[in-house]
PDB file of C-alpha atoms in Angstrom:
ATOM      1  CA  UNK A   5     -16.127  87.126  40.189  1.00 91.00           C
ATOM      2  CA  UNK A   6     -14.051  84.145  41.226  1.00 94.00           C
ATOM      3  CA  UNK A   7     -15.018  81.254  38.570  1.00 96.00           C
ATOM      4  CA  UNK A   8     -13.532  77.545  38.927  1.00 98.00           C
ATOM      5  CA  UNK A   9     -14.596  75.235  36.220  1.00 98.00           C
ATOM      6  CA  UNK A  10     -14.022  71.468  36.006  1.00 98.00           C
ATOM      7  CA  UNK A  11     -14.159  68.677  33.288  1.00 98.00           C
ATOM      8  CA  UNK A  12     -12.754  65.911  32.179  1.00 98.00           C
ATOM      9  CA  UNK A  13     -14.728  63.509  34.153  1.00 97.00           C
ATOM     10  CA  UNK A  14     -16.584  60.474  33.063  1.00 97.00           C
ATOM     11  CA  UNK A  15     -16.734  56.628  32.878  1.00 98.00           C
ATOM     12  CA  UNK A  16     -13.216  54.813  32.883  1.00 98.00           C
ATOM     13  CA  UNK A  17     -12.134  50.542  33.701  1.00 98.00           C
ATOM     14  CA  UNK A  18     -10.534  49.576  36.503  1.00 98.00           C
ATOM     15  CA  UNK A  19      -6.331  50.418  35.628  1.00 98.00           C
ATOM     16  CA  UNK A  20      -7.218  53.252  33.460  1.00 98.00           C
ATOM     17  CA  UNK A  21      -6.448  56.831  32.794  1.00 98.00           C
ATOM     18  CA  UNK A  22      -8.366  59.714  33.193  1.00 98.00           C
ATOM     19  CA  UNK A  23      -6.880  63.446  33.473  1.00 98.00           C
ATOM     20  CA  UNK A  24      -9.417  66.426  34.669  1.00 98.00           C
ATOM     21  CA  UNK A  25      -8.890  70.198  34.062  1.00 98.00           C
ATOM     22  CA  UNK A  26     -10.072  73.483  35.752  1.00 98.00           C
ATOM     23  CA  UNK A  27     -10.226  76.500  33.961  1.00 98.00           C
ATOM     24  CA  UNK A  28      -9.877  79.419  36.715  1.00 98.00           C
ATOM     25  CA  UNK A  29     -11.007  83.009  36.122  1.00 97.00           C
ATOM     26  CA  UNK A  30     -11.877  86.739  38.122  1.00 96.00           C
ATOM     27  CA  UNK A  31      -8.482  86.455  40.136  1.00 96.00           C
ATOM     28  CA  UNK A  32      -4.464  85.615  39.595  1.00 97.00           C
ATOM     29  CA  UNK A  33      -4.603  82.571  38.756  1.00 97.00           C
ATOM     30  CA  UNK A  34      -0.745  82.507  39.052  1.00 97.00           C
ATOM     31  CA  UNK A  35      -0.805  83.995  42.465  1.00 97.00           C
ATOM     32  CA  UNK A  36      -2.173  81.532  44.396  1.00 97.00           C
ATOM     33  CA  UNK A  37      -1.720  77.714  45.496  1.00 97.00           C
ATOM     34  CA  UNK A  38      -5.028  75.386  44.110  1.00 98.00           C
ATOM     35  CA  UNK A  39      -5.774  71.860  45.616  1.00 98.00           C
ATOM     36  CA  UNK A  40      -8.047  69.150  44.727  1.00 98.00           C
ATOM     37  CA  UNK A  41     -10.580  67.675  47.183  1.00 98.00           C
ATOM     38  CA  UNK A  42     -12.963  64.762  45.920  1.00 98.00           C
ATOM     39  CA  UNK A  43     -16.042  63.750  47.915  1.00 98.00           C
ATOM     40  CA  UNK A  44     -17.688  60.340  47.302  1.00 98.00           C
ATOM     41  CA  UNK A  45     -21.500  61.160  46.907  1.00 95.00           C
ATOM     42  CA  UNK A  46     -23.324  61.152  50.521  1.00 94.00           C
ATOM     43  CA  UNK A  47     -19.852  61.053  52.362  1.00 97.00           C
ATOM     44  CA  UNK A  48     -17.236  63.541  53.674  1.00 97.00           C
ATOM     45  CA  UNK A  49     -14.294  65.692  52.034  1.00 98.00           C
ATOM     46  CA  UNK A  50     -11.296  64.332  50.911  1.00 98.00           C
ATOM     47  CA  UNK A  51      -7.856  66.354  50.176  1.00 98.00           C
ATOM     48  CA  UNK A  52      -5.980  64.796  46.779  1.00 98.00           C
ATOM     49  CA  UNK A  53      -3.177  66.831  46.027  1.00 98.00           C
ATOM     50  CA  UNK A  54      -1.740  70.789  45.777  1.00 98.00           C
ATOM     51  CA  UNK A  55       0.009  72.726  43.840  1.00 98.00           C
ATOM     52  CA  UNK A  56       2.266  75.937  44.689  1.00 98.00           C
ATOM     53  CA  UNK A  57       1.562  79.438  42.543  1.00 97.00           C
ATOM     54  CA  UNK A  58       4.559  79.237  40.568  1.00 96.00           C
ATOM     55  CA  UNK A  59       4.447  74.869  39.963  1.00 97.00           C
ATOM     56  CA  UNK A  60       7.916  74.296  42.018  1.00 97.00           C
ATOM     57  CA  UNK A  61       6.180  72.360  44.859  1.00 97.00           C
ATOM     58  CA  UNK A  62       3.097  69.910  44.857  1.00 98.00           C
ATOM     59  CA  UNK A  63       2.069  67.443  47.847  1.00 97.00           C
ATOM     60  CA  UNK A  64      -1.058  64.221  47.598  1.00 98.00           C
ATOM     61  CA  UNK A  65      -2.269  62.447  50.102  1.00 97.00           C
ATOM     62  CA  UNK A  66      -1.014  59.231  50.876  1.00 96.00           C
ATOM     63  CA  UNK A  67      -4.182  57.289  48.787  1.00 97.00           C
ATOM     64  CA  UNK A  68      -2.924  58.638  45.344  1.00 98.00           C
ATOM     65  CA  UNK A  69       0.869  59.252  45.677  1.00 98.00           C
ATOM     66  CA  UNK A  70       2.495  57.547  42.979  1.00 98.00           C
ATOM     67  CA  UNK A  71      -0.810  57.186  41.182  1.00 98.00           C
ATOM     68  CA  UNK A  72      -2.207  61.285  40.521  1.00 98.00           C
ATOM     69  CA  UNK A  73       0.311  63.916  39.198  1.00 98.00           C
ATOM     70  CA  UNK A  74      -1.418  67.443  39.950  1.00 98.00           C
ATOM     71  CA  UNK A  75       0.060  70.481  37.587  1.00 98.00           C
ATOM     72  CA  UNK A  76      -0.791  73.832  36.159  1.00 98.00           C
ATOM     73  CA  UNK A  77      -0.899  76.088  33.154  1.00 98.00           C
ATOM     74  CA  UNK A  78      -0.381  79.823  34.202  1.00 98.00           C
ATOM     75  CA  UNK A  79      -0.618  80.950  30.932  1.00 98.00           C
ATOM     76  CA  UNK A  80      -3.990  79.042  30.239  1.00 98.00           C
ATOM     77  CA  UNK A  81      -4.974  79.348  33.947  1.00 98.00           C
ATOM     78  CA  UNK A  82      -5.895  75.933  34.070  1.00 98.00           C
ATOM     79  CA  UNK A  83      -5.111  73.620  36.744  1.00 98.00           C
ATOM     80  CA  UNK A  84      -4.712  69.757  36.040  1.00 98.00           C
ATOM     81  CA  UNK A  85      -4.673  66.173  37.920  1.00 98.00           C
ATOM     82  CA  UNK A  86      -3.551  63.563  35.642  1.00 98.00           C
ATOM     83  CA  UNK A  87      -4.984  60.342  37.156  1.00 98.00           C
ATOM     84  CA  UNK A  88      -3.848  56.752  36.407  1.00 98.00           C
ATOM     85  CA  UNK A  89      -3.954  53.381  37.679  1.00 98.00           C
ATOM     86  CA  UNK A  90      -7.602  54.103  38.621  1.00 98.00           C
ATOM     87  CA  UNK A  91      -9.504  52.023  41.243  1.00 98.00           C
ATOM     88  CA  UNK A  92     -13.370  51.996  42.379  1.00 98.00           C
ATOM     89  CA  UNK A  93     -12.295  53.748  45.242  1.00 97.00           C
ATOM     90  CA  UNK A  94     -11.236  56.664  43.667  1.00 98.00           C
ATOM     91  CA  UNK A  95     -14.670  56.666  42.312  1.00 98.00           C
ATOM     92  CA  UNK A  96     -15.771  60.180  43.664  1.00 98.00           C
ATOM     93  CA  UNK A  97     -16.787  64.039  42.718  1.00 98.00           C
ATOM     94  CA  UNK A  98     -13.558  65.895  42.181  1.00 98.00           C
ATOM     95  CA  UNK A  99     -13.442  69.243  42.850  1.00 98.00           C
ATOM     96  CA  UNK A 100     -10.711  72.100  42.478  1.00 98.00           C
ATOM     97  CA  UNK A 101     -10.224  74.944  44.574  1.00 98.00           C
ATOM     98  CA  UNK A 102      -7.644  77.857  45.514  1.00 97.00           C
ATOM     99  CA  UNK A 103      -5.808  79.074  48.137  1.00 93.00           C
ATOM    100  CA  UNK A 104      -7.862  82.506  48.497  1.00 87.00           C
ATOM    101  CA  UNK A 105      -8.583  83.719  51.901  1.00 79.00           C
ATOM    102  CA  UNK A 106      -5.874  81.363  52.526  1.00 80.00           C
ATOM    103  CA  UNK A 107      -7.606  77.399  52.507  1.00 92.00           C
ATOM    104  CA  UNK A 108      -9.735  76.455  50.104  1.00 95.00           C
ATOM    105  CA  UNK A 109     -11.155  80.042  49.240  1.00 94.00           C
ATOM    106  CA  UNK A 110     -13.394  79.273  46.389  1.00 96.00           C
ATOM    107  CA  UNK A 111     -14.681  75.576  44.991  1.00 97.00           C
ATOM    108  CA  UNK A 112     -15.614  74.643  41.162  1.00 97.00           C
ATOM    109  CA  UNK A 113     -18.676  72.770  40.867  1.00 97.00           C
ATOM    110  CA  UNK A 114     -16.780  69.219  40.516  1.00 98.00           C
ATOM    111  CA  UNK A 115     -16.600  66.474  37.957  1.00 98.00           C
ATOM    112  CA  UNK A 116     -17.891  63.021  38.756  1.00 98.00           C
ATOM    113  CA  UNK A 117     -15.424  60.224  38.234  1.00 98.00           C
ATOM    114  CA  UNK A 118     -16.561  57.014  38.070  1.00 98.00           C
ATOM    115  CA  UNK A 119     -14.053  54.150  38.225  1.00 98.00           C
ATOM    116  CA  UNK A 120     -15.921  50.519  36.776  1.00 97.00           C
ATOM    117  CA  UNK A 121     -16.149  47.994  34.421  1.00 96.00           C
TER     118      UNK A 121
ATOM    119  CA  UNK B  12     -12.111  57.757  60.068  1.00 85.00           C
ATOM    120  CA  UNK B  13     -11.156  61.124  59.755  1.00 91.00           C
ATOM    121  CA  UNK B  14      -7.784  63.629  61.120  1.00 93.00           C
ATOM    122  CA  UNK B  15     -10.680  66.118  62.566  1.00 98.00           C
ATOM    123  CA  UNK B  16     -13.654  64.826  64.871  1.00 98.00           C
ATOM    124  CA  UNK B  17     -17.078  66.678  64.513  1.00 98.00           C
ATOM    125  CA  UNK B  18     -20.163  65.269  65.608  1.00 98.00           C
ATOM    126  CA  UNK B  19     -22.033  63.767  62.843  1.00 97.00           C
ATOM    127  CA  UNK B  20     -25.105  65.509  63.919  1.00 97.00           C
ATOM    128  CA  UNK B  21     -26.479  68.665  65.121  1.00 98.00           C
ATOM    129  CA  UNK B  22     -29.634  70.078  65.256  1.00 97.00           C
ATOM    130  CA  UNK B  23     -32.243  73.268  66.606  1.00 97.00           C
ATOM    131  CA  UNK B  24     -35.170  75.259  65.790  1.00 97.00           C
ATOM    132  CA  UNK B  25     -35.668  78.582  64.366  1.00 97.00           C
ATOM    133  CA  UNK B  26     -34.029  81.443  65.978  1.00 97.00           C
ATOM    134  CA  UNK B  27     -31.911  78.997  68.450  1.00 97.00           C
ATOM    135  CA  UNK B  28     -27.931  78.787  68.889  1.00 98.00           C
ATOM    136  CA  UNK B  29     -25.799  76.125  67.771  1.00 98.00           C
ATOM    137  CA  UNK B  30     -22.602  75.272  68.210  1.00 98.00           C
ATOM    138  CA  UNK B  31     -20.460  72.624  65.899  1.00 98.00           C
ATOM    139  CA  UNK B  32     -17.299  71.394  67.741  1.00 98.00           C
ATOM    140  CA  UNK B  33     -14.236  70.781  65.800  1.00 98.00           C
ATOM    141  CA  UNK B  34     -10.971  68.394  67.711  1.00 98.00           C
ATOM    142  CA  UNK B  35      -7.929  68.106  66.486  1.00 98.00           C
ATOM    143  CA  UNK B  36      -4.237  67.956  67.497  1.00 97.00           C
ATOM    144  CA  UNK B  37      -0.775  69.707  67.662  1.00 97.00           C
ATOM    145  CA  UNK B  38      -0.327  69.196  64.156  1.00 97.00           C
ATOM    146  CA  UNK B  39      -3.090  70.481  63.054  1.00 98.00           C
ATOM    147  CA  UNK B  40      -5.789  72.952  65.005  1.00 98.00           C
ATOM    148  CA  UNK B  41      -2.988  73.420  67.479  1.00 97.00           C
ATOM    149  CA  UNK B  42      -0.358  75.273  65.068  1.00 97.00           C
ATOM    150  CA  UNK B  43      -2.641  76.530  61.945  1.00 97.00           C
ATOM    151  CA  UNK B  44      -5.597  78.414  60.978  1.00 97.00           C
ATOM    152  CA  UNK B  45      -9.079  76.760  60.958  1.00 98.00           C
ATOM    153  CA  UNK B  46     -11.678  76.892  58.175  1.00 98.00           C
ATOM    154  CA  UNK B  47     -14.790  76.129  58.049  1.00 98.00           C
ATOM    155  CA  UNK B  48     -17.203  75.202  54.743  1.00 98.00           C
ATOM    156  CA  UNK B  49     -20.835  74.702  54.319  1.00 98.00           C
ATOM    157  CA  UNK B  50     -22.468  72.477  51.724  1.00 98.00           C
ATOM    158  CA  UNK B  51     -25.730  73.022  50.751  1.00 97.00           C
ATOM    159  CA  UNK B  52     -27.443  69.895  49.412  1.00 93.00           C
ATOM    160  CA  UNK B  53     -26.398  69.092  45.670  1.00 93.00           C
ATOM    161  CA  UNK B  54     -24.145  71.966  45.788  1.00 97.00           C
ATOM    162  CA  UNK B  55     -19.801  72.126  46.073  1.00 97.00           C
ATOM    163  CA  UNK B  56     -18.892  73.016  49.526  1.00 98.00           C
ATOM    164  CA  UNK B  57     -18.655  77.369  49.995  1.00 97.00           C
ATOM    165  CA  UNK B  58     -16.074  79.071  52.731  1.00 97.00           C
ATOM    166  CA  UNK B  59     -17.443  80.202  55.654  1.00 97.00           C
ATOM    167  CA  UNK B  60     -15.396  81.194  57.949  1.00 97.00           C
ATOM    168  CA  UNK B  61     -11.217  81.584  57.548  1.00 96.00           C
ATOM    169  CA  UNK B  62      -8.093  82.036  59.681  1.00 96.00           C
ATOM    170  CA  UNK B  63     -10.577  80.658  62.575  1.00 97.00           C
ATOM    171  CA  UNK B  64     -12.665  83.921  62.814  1.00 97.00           C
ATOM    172  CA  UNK B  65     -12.901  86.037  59.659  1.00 97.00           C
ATOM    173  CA  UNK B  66     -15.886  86.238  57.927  1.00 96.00           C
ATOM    174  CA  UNK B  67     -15.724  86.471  53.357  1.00 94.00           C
ATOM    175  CA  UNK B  68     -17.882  89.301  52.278  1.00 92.00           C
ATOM    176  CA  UNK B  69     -21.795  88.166  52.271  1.00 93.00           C
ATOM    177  CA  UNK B  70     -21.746  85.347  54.905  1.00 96.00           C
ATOM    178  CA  UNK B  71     -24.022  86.509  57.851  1.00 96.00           C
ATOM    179  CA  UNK B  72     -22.492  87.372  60.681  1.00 96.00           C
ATOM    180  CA  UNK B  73     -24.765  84.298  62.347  1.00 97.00           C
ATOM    181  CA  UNK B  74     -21.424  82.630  61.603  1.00 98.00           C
ATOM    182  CA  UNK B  75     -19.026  82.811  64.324  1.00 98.00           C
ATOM    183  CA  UNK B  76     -16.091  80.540  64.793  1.00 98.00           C
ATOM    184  CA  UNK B  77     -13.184  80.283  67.564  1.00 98.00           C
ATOM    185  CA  UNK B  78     -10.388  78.215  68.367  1.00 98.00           C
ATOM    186  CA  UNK B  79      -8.883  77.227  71.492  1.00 97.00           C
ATOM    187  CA  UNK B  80      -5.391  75.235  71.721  1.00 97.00           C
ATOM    188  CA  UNK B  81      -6.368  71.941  69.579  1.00 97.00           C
ATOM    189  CA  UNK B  82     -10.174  72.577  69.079  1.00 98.00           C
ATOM    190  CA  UNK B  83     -12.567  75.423  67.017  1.00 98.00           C
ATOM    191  CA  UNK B  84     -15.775  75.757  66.784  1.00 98.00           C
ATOM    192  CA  UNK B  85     -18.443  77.048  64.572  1.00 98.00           C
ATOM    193  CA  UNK B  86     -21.514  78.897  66.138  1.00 98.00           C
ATOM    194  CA  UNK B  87     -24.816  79.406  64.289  1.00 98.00           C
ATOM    195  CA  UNK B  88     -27.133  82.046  65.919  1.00 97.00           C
ATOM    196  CA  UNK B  89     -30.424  83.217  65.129  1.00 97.00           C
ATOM    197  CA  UNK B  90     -30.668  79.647  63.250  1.00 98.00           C
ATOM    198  CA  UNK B  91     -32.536  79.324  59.638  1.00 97.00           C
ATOM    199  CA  UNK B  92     -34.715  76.850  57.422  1.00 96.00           C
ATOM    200  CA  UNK B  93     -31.612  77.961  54.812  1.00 96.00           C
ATOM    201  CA  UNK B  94     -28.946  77.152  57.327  1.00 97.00           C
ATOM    202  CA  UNK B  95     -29.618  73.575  57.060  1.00 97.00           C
ATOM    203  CA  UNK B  96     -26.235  71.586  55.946  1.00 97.00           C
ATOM    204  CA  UNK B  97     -22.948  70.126  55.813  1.00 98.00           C
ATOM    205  CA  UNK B  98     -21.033  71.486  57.514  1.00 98.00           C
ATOM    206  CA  UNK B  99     -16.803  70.937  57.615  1.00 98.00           C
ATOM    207  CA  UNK B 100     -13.964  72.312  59.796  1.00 98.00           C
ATOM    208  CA  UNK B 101     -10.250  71.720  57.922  1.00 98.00           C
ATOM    209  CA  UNK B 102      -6.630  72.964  58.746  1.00 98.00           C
ATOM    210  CA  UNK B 103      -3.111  72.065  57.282  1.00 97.00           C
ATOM    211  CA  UNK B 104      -2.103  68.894  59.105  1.00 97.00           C
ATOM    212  CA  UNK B 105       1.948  69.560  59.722  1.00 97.00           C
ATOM    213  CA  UNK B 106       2.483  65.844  60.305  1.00 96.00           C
ATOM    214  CA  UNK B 107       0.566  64.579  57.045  1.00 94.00           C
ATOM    215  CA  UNK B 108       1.114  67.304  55.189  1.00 95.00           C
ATOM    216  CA  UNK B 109      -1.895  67.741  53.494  1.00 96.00           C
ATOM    217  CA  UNK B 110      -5.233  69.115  54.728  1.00 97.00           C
ATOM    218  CA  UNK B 111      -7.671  67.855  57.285  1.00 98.00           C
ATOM    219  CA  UNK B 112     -10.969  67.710  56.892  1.00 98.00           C
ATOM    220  CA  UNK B 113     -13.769  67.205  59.614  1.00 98.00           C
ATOM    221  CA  UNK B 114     -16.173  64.179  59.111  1.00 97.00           C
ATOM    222  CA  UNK B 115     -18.707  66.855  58.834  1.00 98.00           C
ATOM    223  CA  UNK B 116     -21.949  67.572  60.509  1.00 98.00           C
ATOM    224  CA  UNK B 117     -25.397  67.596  59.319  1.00 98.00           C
ATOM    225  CA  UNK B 118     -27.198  70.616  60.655  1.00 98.00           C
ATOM    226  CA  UNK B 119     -30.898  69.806  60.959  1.00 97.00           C
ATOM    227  CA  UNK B 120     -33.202  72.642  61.520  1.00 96.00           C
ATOM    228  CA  UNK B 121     -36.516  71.491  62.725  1.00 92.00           C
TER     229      UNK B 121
END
């Protein structure tokens, strides 16, 4: 079974620093490209970033670019989005997700971020 | 304001066929596959429908979608109390390079 597992979320200032993971199991991990979409509660999906199988390519939207780095562990299966210069707009459930069936196959459960002081 | 235009809303009774519209453009709906996703409330979004048509093992095949030049749809028959949802088209936008989402539309079943 196809298992996508977020964390890292939580409470962070204005400016800071926050980095989520997703631990992937029940499929090759290494196979396959994984995104992150975040969803503000009540309102629609939002694409953040992806990440080819391998690590060699990675694209954001234009919102974060400069600001999120996504990456990957193959070896860990774990996917990552390093997120800095945080503002209460990015305030939102993160989710990860994978390329299976060929868009967004299979969602985590997301990690609330909240960005305030 | 979002790449993909759904109607907010949509709704029907018990048994009835609905249709959610999905427009987009040439860079998106008009050269790549369309997905659709339904959110249950509280939960993460769940594929529904892939490459425009195709079906993942256990969705009901209520679900239907198409696609025609720059628009898809999603059809619901035989509607459900359990259908009731979000509901979101996406695609790979070519221009943005990135994926675009649907607003999304609430399904009401009354």
């Amino acid at each position: 079974e196809v298992q996508l597992v977020e964390s890292g979320g939580g409470l962070v200032q204005p400016g800071g620093s926050l980095r989520l993971s997703c631990a992937a199991s029940g499929f090759i991990f290494s196979s396959y490209w994984m995104h992150w979409v975040r969803q503000v509660p009540g309102k629609g999906l939002v694409w953040v970033s992806r990440i080819k199988s391998d690590g060699s390519s990675t694209d954001y939207a234009d919102s974060v670019k400069g600001r999120f780095t996504i990456s990957r562990d193959n070896a860990k299966n774990t996917l990552y989005l390093q997120m800095n210069s945080l503002r209460a707009e990015d305030t939102a459930v993160y989710y990860c997700a994978s390329n299976i069936f060929g868009l967004l196959g299979s969602w985590g459960q997301g990690t609330l971020v909240t960005v305030s002081s | 304001q979002s790449v993909l235009t759904q109607p907010p809303s949509a709704s029907g009774t018990p048994g009835q066929r609905v249709t959610i519209s999905c427009s987009g453009s040439s860079s998106n709906i008009g050269s790549n596959y369309v997905y659709w996703y339904q959110q249950l409330p509280g939960t993460a979004p769940q594929l529904l429908i892939y490459r425009n048509n195709q079906r993942p093992s256990g969705v009901p095949d209520r679900f239907s979608g198409s696609k025609s030049g720059t628009s898809a749809s999603l059809a619901i028959s035989g509607l459900r109390s359990e259908d009731e949802a979000d509901y979101y088209c996406a695609t790979w936008d070519d221009s943005l390079s990135g994926v675009a989402f649907g607003g999304g539309t609430k399904l009401t079943v009354l």
